[in-house]
């Protein structure tokens, strides 16, 4: 398991871009999947983008074509490139690293979150 630290959030105007980074304290090579989730005020946490250990990517319909998830094994870092941002993208964004451990099964590690605010 790893500790995760997100960075790159901030305030941006609609139509702008941000790149979020998630640095892991250890190797993410064996992670079952890495993902970005977000939670807006009064709403449940939702999946934004996910990349499996095999490299398969999954995106929420609301961000397809605008967001791109990627990873750098050498840096143990996962990125979320966010383009054409909309006010409805405003939320706290959380990084997730999922591992599969013997006997225990799936174990999720979460970062502390980074705020993204998109002004109209």
XYZ file of C-alpha atoms in Angstrom:
120
model
C 0.000 0.000 0.000
C 1.024 3.594 -0.547
C 0.387 7.111 0.619
C -0.920 9.446 -2.055
C -0.430 13.199 -2.344
C -2.409 15.188 -4.895
C -1.382 18.557 -6.291
C -2.246 20.869 -9.130
C -5.696 22.000 -8.132
C -6.742 25.616 -8.145
C -9.027 28.243 -9.579
C -9.443 28.437 -13.339
C -11.875 30.083 -15.720
C -14.272 28.040 -17.779
C -12.551 26.714 -20.879
C -9.211 26.578 -19.137
C -6.973 23.648 -18.255
C -5.381 22.113 -15.200
C -3.171 19.107 -14.666
C -3.519 17.201 -11.431
C -0.705 15.037 -10.127
C -0.842 12.195 -7.637
C 2.485 11.150 -6.188
C 2.670 7.795 -4.468
C 5.060 7.009 -1.620
C 5.889 3.666 -3.164
C 5.659 1.704 -6.348
C 2.366 1.751 -8.229
C 3.523 -0.898 -10.681
C 1.558 -3.613 -8.928
C -1.573 -1.549 -8.444
C -4.728 -3.149 -9.797
C -5.839 0.300 -10.870
C -5.245 3.978 -10.297
C -8.031 6.481 -10.484
C -9.296 9.984 -9.973
C -12.573 10.629 -8.212
C -14.321 13.866 -7.350
C -16.870 15.061 -4.856
C -18.845 18.242 -5.207
C -20.666 19.820 -2.250
C -23.807 17.893 -1.412
C -23.011 15.134 -3.881
C -21.556 11.663 -3.640
C -18.012 10.900 -4.673
C -17.908 9.797 -8.287
C -15.383 8.192 -10.586
C -13.782 10.599 -13.040
C -11.117 8.469 -14.692
C -9.399 5.187 -14.073
C -6.446 3.337 -15.533
C -6.039 -0.367 -14.950
C -2.792 -2.179 -14.394
C -2.954 -3.262 -18.008
C -3.400 0.292 -19.208
C -7.112 0.260 -19.964
C -8.667 3.647 -19.312
C -12.213 4.434 -18.247
C -13.839 7.854 -18.099
C -17.057 9.265 -16.784
C -19.307 10.285 -19.657
C -19.218 13.870 -18.457
C -15.447 14.168 -18.987
C -14.866 12.023 -22.075
C -12.907 13.903 -24.687
C -11.825 16.554 -22.184
C -9.869 14.702 -19.484
C -6.960 12.294 -19.892
C -5.503 10.033 -17.232
C -1.910 8.859 -17.488
C 0.784 7.385 -15.292
C 4.540 7.430 -14.974
C 5.893 4.317 -13.307
C 9.365 5.799 -12.978
C 7.959 8.641 -10.891
C 5.190 6.622 -9.227
C 2.828 9.356 -10.306
C -0.578 9.486 -11.923
C -1.831 12.525 -13.786
C -5.173 13.917 -14.797
C -5.044 16.412 -17.635
C -8.228 18.440 -17.613
C -9.081 20.582 -20.623
C -12.119 22.644 -21.549
C -13.085 22.867 -17.915
C -16.666 23.677 -17.006
C -18.153 25.117 -13.798
C -19.744 21.725 -13.145
C -16.249 20.248 -12.861
C -15.828 22.137 -9.602
C -15.143 19.624 -6.837
C -12.524 18.143 -4.584
C -10.540 15.656 -6.633
C -9.189 12.550 -4.959
C -6.547 10.120 -6.135
C -7.104 6.413 -5.592
C -4.751 3.468 -5.760
C -6.281 0.021 -5.610
C -4.264 -3.043 -4.751
C -5.288 -6.648 -4.509
C -3.804 -8.350 -1.484
C -3.818 -12.027 -0.667
C -6.683 -13.001 1.650
C -7.755 -9.358 2.155
C -8.694 -8.750 -1.454
C -9.099 -5.257 -2.881
C -7.647 -2.461 -0.785
C -8.148 1.207 -1.659
C -5.701 3.960 -0.781
C -6.871 7.575 -0.966
C -5.170 10.915 -1.096
C -6.294 13.946 0.889
C -7.860 15.634 -2.118
C -7.212 18.802 -4.068
C -9.770 21.506 -4.762
C -10.617 22.414 -8.336
C -12.796 25.453 -8.846
C -13.973 26.518 -12.299
C -15.471 29.976 -12.572
C -17.981 30.914 -15.245
